[in-house]
Amino acid sequence: DTGVSQDPRHKITKRGQNVTFRCDPISEHNRLYWYRQTLGQGPEFLTYFQNEAQLEKSRLLSDRFSAERPKGSFSTLEIQRTEQGDSAMYLCASSLGAVRETQYFGPGTRLLVL
Amino acid sequence: KQEVTQIPAALSVPEGENLVLNCSFTDSAIYNLQWFRQDPGKGLTSLLLIQSSQREQTSGRLNASLDKSSGRSTLYIAASQPGDSATYLCAVPTNAGKSTFGDGTTLTVKP
């Protein structure tokens, strides 16, 4: 068990470009969460999956954002037509499923949009 | 809507001191509360998960307490060390599991 991994760890892009991030959860975990964190703030919920089903999306997730978890294992988060306001740390977490279970976080992907 | 507040936003203490970090939440109908540590530019490391039926959880020099009725949790750190310097976040999950976080307390322990 190597924990939750995220790739890339850092991404610099120009405004208007598309970016995609990947998250690999702990292998037996069926819940996967995406959060966004800006400097000095706590993480904000974006979306989550139960296996391959995307069960909830925050209103923070505009139509430029899309997330998938095609086989119930890894997940991708894509941002189209990036804006400078998208600059943030994107965090992925996974858990065994029940709300009473601990969430384990990955190291995050730091995005900078120029 | 659940709101989570952490006070103070920053705390500086000399090495060896015992300290308390505070977390308050507005909706007392919680399943559990989780404390995390975050080092600069890094992800979150889970420290303690305290279930709604519990009053306390301990791990090493850390002790978390929970008072649902008053909407409060505290994280007690004994004999602080410079390596404890980090941002400490508390989080409360909804029934769907997604968590609402406070903005954290940034702790600096001076040698």
PDB file of C-alpha atoms in Angstrom:
ATOM      1  CA  ASP A   1       0.000   0.000   0.000  1.00  0.00           C
ATOM      2  CA  THR A   2       1.730   3.134  -1.220  1.00  0.00           C
ATOM      3  CA  GLY A   3      -0.975   5.616  -0.291  1.00  0.00           C
ATOM      4  CA  VAL A   4      -2.783   8.037  -2.574  1.00  0.00           C
ATOM      5  CA  SER A   5      -0.673   9.287  -5.467  1.00  0.00           C
ATOM      6  CA  GLN A   6      -1.214  12.247  -7.767  1.00  0.00           C
ATOM      7  CA  ASP A   7       0.413  13.201 -11.029  1.00  0.00           C
ATOM      8  CA  PRO A   8       1.819  15.640 -11.932  1.00  0.00           C
ATOM      9  CA  ARG A   9       2.927  17.282  -8.723  1.00  0.00           C
ATOM     10  CA  HIS A  10       3.307  20.663 -10.401  1.00  0.00           C
ATOM     11  CA  LYS A  11       1.837  22.124 -13.559  1.00  0.00           C
ATOM     12  CA  ILE A  12       2.442  25.521 -15.151  1.00  0.00           C
ATOM     13  CA  THR A  13       0.231  26.401 -18.070  1.00  0.00           C
ATOM     14  CA  LYS A  14      -0.852  29.392 -20.078  1.00  0.00           C
ATOM     15  CA  ARG A  15      -4.337  30.797 -19.830  1.00  0.00           C
ATOM     16  CA  GLY A  16      -6.685  29.068 -22.245  1.00  0.00           C
ATOM     17  CA  GLN A  17      -4.864  25.752 -22.279  1.00  0.00           C
ATOM     18  CA  ASN A  18      -6.386  22.467 -21.085  1.00  0.00           C
ATOM     19  CA  VAL A  19      -4.845  20.474 -18.250  1.00  0.00           C
ATOM     20  CA  THR A  20      -5.508  17.003 -16.855  1.00  0.00           C
ATOM     21  CA  PHE A  21      -4.575  15.641 -13.451  1.00  0.00           C
ATOM     22  CA  ARG A  22      -4.534  12.036 -12.328  1.00  0.00           C
ATOM     23  CA  CYS A  23      -5.232  10.490  -8.933  1.00  0.00           C
ATOM     24  CA  ASP A  24      -4.545   6.894  -7.921  1.00  0.00           C
ATOM     25  CA  PRO A  25      -6.342   6.055  -4.661  1.00  0.00           C
ATOM     26  CA  ILE A  26      -5.444   3.393  -2.129  1.00  0.00           C
ATOM     27  CA  SER A  27      -6.299   0.153  -3.899  1.00  0.00           C
ATOM     28  CA  GLU A  28      -9.237  -1.120  -1.848  1.00  0.00           C
ATOM     29  CA  HIS A  29     -10.847   2.304  -1.387  1.00  0.00           C
ATOM     30  CA  ASN A  30     -14.087   2.756  -3.301  1.00  0.00           C
ATOM     31  CA  ARG A  31     -14.648   6.454  -2.520  1.00  0.00           C
ATOM     32  CA  LEU A  32     -12.562   9.106  -4.188  1.00  0.00           C
ATOM     33  CA  TYR A  33     -12.778  12.844  -3.582  1.00  0.00           C
ATOM     34  CA  TRP A  34     -11.381  15.927  -5.308  1.00  0.00           C
ATOM     35  CA  TYR A  35     -10.763  19.150  -3.387  1.00  0.00           C
ATOM     36  CA  ARG A  36      -9.242  22.502  -4.309  1.00  0.00           C
ATOM     37  CA  GLN A  37      -7.145  24.563  -1.921  1.00  0.00           C
ATOM     38  CA  THR A  38      -5.949  28.129  -2.295  1.00  0.00           C
ATOM     39  CA  LEU A  39      -3.293  29.782  -0.165  1.00  0.00           C
ATOM     40  CA  GLY A  40      -4.335  30.315   3.432  1.00  0.00           C
ATOM     41  CA  GLN A  41      -7.633  28.476   3.031  1.00  0.00           C
ATOM     42  CA  GLY A  42      -8.834  25.013   3.879  1.00  0.00           C
ATOM     43  CA  PRO A  43      -9.615  22.553   1.069  1.00  0.00           C
ATOM     44  CA  GLU A  44     -12.954  23.027  -0.693  1.00  0.00           C
ATOM     45  CA  PHE A  45     -14.930  20.060  -1.967  1.00  0.00           C
ATOM     46  CA  LEU A  46     -15.229  19.700  -5.757  1.00  0.00           C
ATOM     47  CA  THR A  47     -16.648  16.247  -6.479  1.00  0.00           C
ATOM     48  CA  TYR A  48     -16.637  12.636  -5.353  1.00  0.00           C
ATOM     49  CA  PHE A  49     -17.040   9.131  -6.713  1.00  0.00           C
ATOM     50  CA  GLN A  50     -18.389   5.919  -5.274  1.00  0.00           C
ATOM     51  CA  ASN A  51     -16.643   3.353  -7.456  1.00  0.00           C
ATOM     52  CA  GLU A  52     -17.132   4.663 -11.019  1.00  0.00           C
ATOM     53  CA  ALA A  53     -20.241   6.716 -10.253  1.00  0.00           C
ATOM     54  CA  GLN A  54     -19.857  10.462  -9.782  1.00  0.00           C
ATOM     55  CA  LEU A  55     -22.340  11.131  -6.998  1.00  0.00           C
ATOM     56  CA  GLU A  56     -21.984  14.817  -6.267  1.00  0.00           C
ATOM     57  CA  LYS A  57     -20.466  17.928  -7.793  1.00  0.00           C
ATOM     58  CA  SER A  58     -19.946  21.251  -6.063  1.00  0.00           C
ATOM     59  CA  ARG A  59     -21.185  24.435  -7.664  1.00  0.00           C
ATOM     60  CA  LEU A  60     -17.483  25.379  -7.694  1.00  0.00           C
ATOM     61  CA  LEU A  61     -17.106  22.855 -10.506  1.00  0.00           C
ATOM     62  CA  SER A  62     -17.982  24.960 -13.533  1.00  0.00           C
ATOM     63  CA  ASP A  63     -18.669  23.437 -16.940  1.00  0.00           C
ATOM     64  CA  ARG A  64     -14.964  23.833 -17.729  1.00  0.00           C
ATOM     65  CA  PHE A  65     -14.207  21.130 -15.189  1.00  0.00           C
ATOM     66  CA  SER A  66     -14.829  17.428 -15.724  1.00  0.00           C
ATOM     67  CA  ALA A  67     -13.879  14.419 -13.653  1.00  0.00           C
ATOM     68  CA  GLU A  68     -13.949  10.735 -14.441  1.00  0.00           C
ATOM     69  CA  ARG A  69     -13.245   7.454 -12.742  1.00  0.00           C
ATOM     70  CA  PRO A  70     -13.809   5.051 -15.604  1.00  0.00           C
ATOM     71  CA  LYS A  71     -13.113   1.705 -13.961  1.00  0.00           C
ATOM     72  CA  GLY A  72     -13.585   2.649 -10.368  1.00  0.00           C
ATOM     73  CA  SER A  73      -9.845   2.827  -9.811  1.00  0.00           C
ATOM     74  CA  PHE A  74      -7.869   5.937 -10.816  1.00  0.00           C
ATOM     75  CA  SER A  75      -9.545   9.257 -11.515  1.00  0.00           C
ATOM     76  CA  THR A  76      -8.798  12.200 -13.771  1.00  0.00           C
ATOM     77  CA  LEU A  77      -9.729  15.844 -13.356  1.00  0.00           C
ATOM     78  CA  GLU A  78      -9.641  17.959 -16.500  1.00  0.00           C
ATOM     79  CA  ILE A  79      -9.828  21.736 -16.668  1.00  0.00           C
ATOM     80  CA  GLN A  80     -10.573  23.215 -20.071  1.00  0.00           C
ATOM     81  CA  ARG A  81      -9.704  26.766 -21.111  1.00  0.00           C
ATOM     82  CA  THR A  82      -7.837  27.451 -17.903  1.00  0.00           C
ATOM     83  CA  GLU A  83      -8.139  30.835 -16.213  1.00  0.00           C
ATOM     84  CA  GLN A  84      -5.793  32.528 -13.765  1.00  0.00           C
ATOM     85  CA  GLY A  85      -8.383  31.945 -11.034  1.00  0.00           C
ATOM     86  CA  ASP A  86      -7.909  28.199 -11.475  1.00  0.00           C
ATOM     87  CA  SER A  87      -4.445  28.485  -9.911  1.00  0.00           C
ATOM     88  CA  ALA A  88      -4.588  26.380  -6.772  1.00  0.00           C
ATOM     89  CA  MET A  89      -3.575  23.075  -5.191  1.00  0.00           C
ATOM     90  CA  TYR A  90      -5.805  20.230  -6.357  1.00  0.00           C
ATOM     91  CA  LEU A  91      -6.052  17.490  -3.753  1.00  0.00           C
ATOM     92  CA  CYS A  92      -7.350  13.974  -4.103  1.00  0.00           C
ATOM     93  CA  ALA A  93      -8.473  11.792  -1.203  1.00  0.00           C
ATOM     94  CA  SER A  94      -9.825   8.286  -0.866  1.00  0.00           C
ATOM     95  CA  SER A  95     -11.638   6.285   1.779  1.00  0.00           C
ATOM     96  CA  LEU A  96     -13.061   2.816   2.298  1.00  0.00           C
ATOM     97  CA  GLY A  97     -16.566   4.074   1.720  1.00  0.00           C
ATOM     98  CA  ALA A  98     -18.513   4.648   4.872  1.00  0.00           C
ATOM     99  CA  VAL A  99     -18.684   8.215   6.094  1.00  0.00           C
ATOM    100  CA  ARG A 100     -17.122   7.102   9.350  1.00  0.00           C
ATOM    101  CA  GLU A 101     -13.919   6.109   7.611  1.00  0.00           C
ATOM    102  CA  THR A 102     -10.733   8.161   7.549  1.00  0.00           C
ATOM    103  CA  GLN A 103      -9.998  10.093   4.373  1.00  0.00           C
ATOM    104  CA  TYR A 104      -6.444   9.728   3.109  1.00  0.00           C
ATOM    105  CA  PHE A 105      -5.024  12.515   0.992  1.00  0.00           C
ATOM    106  CA  GLY A 106      -2.503  12.536  -1.805  1.00  0.00           C
ATOM    107  CA  PRO A 107       0.354  15.066  -2.102  1.00  0.00           C
ATOM    108  CA  GLY A 108      -1.654  17.314  -4.409  1.00  0.00           C
ATOM    109  CA  THR A 109      -1.077  18.881  -7.814  1.00  0.00           C
ATOM    110  CA  ARG A 110      -0.137  22.537  -7.732  1.00  0.00           C
ATOM    111  CA  LEU A 111      -1.453  24.392 -10.778  1.00  0.00           C
ATOM    112  CA  LEU A 112      -0.204  27.803 -11.866  1.00  0.00           C
ATOM    113  CA  VAL A 113      -2.004  29.493 -14.747  1.00  0.00           C
ATOM    114  CA  LEU A 114      -0.035  32.340 -16.311  1.00  0.00           C
TER     115      LEU A 114
ATOM    116  CA  LYS B   1     -24.889  24.350   5.785  1.00  0.00           C
ATOM    117  CA  GLN B   2     -21.988  23.254   7.960  1.00  0.00           C
ATOM    118  CA  GLU B   3     -19.396  25.905   8.741  1.00  0.00           C
ATOM    119  CA  VAL B   4     -16.090  25.153  10.436  1.00  0.00           C
ATOM    120  CA  THR B   5     -13.961  27.779  12.163  1.00  0.00           C
ATOM    121  CA  GLN B   6     -10.483  27.491  13.589  1.00  0.00           C
ATOM    122  CA  ILE B   7      -9.052  29.978  16.035  1.00  0.00           C
ATOM    123  CA  PRO B   8      -6.383  31.242  16.230  1.00  0.00           C
ATOM    124  CA  ALA B   9      -5.253  31.464  12.615  1.00  0.00           C
ATOM    125  CA  ALA B  10      -1.622  31.409  13.741  1.00  0.00           C
ATOM    126  CA  LEU B  11       0.181  30.449  16.922  1.00  0.00           C
ATOM    127  CA  SER B  12       3.830  30.706  17.932  1.00  0.00           C
ATOM    128  CA  VAL B  13       5.149  28.923  21.026  1.00  0.00           C
ATOM    129  CA  PRO B  14       8.547  28.029  22.483  1.00  0.00           C
ATOM    130  CA  GLU B  15       9.674  24.429  22.327  1.00  0.00           C
ATOM    131  CA  GLY B  16       8.400  22.231  25.129  1.00  0.00           C
ATOM    132  CA  GLU B  17       5.167  24.093  25.700  1.00  0.00           C
ATOM    133  CA  ASN B  18       1.804  22.323  25.775  1.00  0.00           C
ATOM    134  CA  LEU B  19      -0.794  23.889  23.495  1.00  0.00           C
ATOM    135  CA  VAL B  20      -4.415  23.667  22.424  1.00  0.00           C
ATOM    136  CA  LEU B  21      -5.858  24.251  18.960  1.00  0.00           C
ATOM    137  CA  ASN B  22      -9.553  24.960  18.614  1.00  0.00           C
ATOM    138  CA  CYS B  23     -12.146  23.951  16.053  1.00  0.00           C
ATOM    139  CA  SER B  24     -15.827  24.882  16.106  1.00  0.00           C
ATOM    140  CA  PHE B  25     -18.660  23.756  13.848  1.00  0.00           C
ATOM    141  CA  THR B  26     -22.188  25.050  13.411  1.00  0.00           C
ATOM    142  CA  ASP B  27     -24.173  21.833  12.829  1.00  0.00           C
ATOM    143  CA  SER B  28     -23.798  19.404  15.730  1.00  0.00           C
ATOM    144  CA  ALA B  29     -25.297  16.479  13.788  1.00  0.00           C
ATOM    145  CA  ILE B  30     -21.920  15.127  12.790  1.00  0.00           C
ATOM    146  CA  TYR B  31     -20.654  11.601  12.182  1.00  0.00           C
ATOM    147  CA  ASN B  32     -17.074  12.320  13.166  1.00  0.00           C
ATOM    148  CA  LEU B  33     -14.379  14.958  13.094  1.00  0.00           C
ATOM    149  CA  GLN B  34     -10.930  14.544  11.637  1.00  0.00           C
ATOM    150  CA  TRP B  35      -7.732  16.467  12.410  1.00  0.00           C
ATOM    151  CA  PHE B  36      -5.059  16.822   9.740  1.00  0.00           C
ATOM    152  CA  ARG B  37      -1.574  18.221   9.508  1.00  0.00           C
ATOM    153  CA  GLN B  38      -0.323  20.009   6.402  1.00  0.00           C
ATOM    154  CA  ASP B  39       3.287  20.981   5.785  1.00  0.00           C
ATOM    155  CA  PRO B  40       3.927  23.872   3.353  1.00  0.00           C
ATOM    156  CA  GLY B  41       3.193  22.880  -0.241  1.00  0.00           C
ATOM    157  CA  LYS B  42       2.252  19.341   0.738  1.00  0.00           C
ATOM    158  CA  GLY B  43      -0.877  17.235   1.032  1.00  0.00           C
ATOM    159  CA  LEU B  44      -2.782  16.503   4.230  1.00  0.00           C
ATOM    160  CA  THR B  45      -1.724  13.891   6.748  1.00  0.00           C
ATOM    161  CA  SER B  46      -4.450  12.410   8.924  1.00  0.00           C
ATOM    162  CA  LEU B  47      -3.680  12.751  12.634  1.00  0.00           C
ATOM    163  CA  LEU B  48      -6.804  11.665  14.472  1.00  0.00           C
ATOM    164  CA  LEU B  49     -10.372  10.684  13.642  1.00  0.00           C
ATOM    165  CA  ILE B  50     -12.818  11.037  16.490  1.00  0.00           C
ATOM    166  CA  GLN B  51     -16.251   9.457  16.041  1.00  0.00           C
ATOM    167  CA  SER B  52     -19.387  11.265  17.177  1.00  0.00           C
ATOM    168  CA  SER B  53     -19.882   8.700  19.945  1.00  0.00           C
ATOM    169  CA  GLN B  54     -16.403   9.340  21.356  1.00  0.00           C
ATOM    170  CA  ARG B  55     -15.226  12.095  23.652  1.00  0.00           C
ATOM    171  CA  GLU B  56     -11.477  11.711  23.098  1.00  0.00           C
ATOM    172  CA  GLN B  57      -8.861  10.117  20.871  1.00  0.00           C
ATOM    173  CA  THR B  58      -5.169   9.922  21.603  1.00  0.00           C
ATOM    174  CA  SER B  59      -2.117   9.278  19.480  1.00  0.00           C
ATOM    175  CA  GLY B  60       1.279   9.806  21.046  1.00  0.00           C
ATOM    176  CA  ARG B  61       1.601  13.438  22.152  1.00  0.00           C
ATOM    177  CA  LEU B  62      -1.707  14.334  20.494  1.00  0.00           C
ATOM    178  CA  ASN B  63      -5.117  14.261  22.128  1.00  0.00           C
ATOM    179  CA  ALA B  64      -8.333  15.295  20.403  1.00  0.00           C
ATOM    180  CA  SER B  65     -11.555  15.936  22.252  1.00  0.00           C
ATOM    181  CA  LEU B  66     -15.053  16.367  20.904  1.00  0.00           C
ATOM    182  CA  ASP B  67     -18.076  18.091  22.424  1.00  0.00           C
ATOM    183  CA  LYS B  68     -20.916  17.740  19.929  1.00  0.00           C
ATOM    184  CA  SER B  69     -23.454  19.661  21.962  1.00  0.00           C
ATOM    185  CA  SER B  70     -21.318  22.789  22.016  1.00  0.00           C
ATOM    186  CA  GLY B  71     -19.979  22.278  18.489  1.00  0.00           C
ATOM    187  CA  ARG B  72     -16.346  22.194  19.523  1.00  0.00           C
ATOM    188  CA  SER B  73     -13.242  20.081  19.209  1.00  0.00           C
ATOM    189  CA  THR B  74      -9.772  20.690  20.569  1.00  0.00           C
ATOM    190  CA  LEU B  75      -6.417  19.258  19.598  1.00  0.00           C
ATOM    191  CA  TYR B  76      -3.973  19.157  22.475  1.00  0.00           C
ATOM    192  CA  ILE B  77      -0.274  18.855  21.669  1.00  0.00           C
ATOM    193  CA  ALA B  78       1.976  17.978  24.587  1.00  0.00           C
ATOM    194  CA  ALA B  79       5.630  18.968  24.876  1.00  0.00           C
ATOM    195  CA  SER B  80       5.735  20.700  21.494  1.00  0.00           C
ATOM    196  CA  GLN B  81       8.762  20.277  19.231  1.00  0.00           C
ATOM    197  CA  PRO B  82      10.035  22.311  16.246  1.00  0.00           C
ATOM    198  CA  GLY B  83       9.005  19.390  14.031  1.00  0.00           C
ATOM    199  CA  ASP B  84       5.390  20.038  15.031  1.00  0.00           C
ATOM    200  CA  SER B  85       5.477  23.294  13.060  1.00  0.00           C
ATOM    201  CA  ALA B  86       2.793  22.994  10.380  1.00  0.00           C
ATOM    202  CA  THR B  87      -0.783  23.964   9.623  1.00  0.00           C
ATOM    203  CA  TYR B  88      -3.401  21.972  11.488  1.00  0.00           C
ATOM    204  CA  LEU B  89      -6.818  21.547   9.891  1.00  0.00           C
ATOM    205  CA  CYS B  90     -10.031  20.094  11.221  1.00  0.00           C
ATOM    206  CA  ALA B  91     -12.726  18.646   8.968  1.00  0.00           C
ATOM    207  CA  VAL B  92     -16.301  17.487   9.395  1.00  0.00           C
ATOM    208  CA  PRO B  93     -17.891  15.120   6.844  1.00  0.00           C
ATOM    209  CA  THR B  94     -21.451  15.259   5.593  1.00  0.00           C
ATOM    210  CA  ASN B  95     -23.536  12.094   5.308  1.00  0.00           C
ATOM    211  CA  ALA B  96     -22.135  11.770   1.780  1.00  0.00           C
ATOM    212  CA  GLY B  97     -18.615  11.725   3.143  1.00  0.00           C
ATOM    213  CA  LYS B  98     -17.398  14.970   1.612  1.00  0.00           C
ATOM    214  CA  SER B  99     -15.721  17.123   4.226  1.00  0.00           C
ATOM    215  CA  THR B 100     -16.056  20.734   5.248  1.00  0.00           C
ATOM    216  CA  PHE B 101     -12.721  22.111   6.400  1.00  0.00           C
ATOM    217  CA  GLY B 102     -11.685  24.974   8.592  1.00  0.00           C
ATOM    218  CA  ASP B 103      -8.986  27.314   7.310  1.00  0.00           C
ATOM    219  CA  GLY B 104      -6.451  25.905   9.723  1.00  0.00           C
ATOM    220  CA  THR B 105      -4.147  27.085  12.479  1.00  0.00           C
ATOM    221  CA  THR B 106      -0.528  27.622  11.477  1.00  0.00           C
ATOM    222  CA  LEU B 107       1.709  26.548  14.336  1.00  0.00           C
ATOM    223  CA  THR B 108       5.320  27.624  14.753  1.00  0.00           C
ATOM    224  CA  VAL B 109       7.357  25.997  17.507  1.00  0.00           C
ATOM    225  CA  LYS B 110      10.552  27.922  18.191  1.00  0.00           C
ATOM    226  CA  PRO B 111      13.665  26.066  19.361  1.00  0.00           C
TER     227      PRO B 111
END
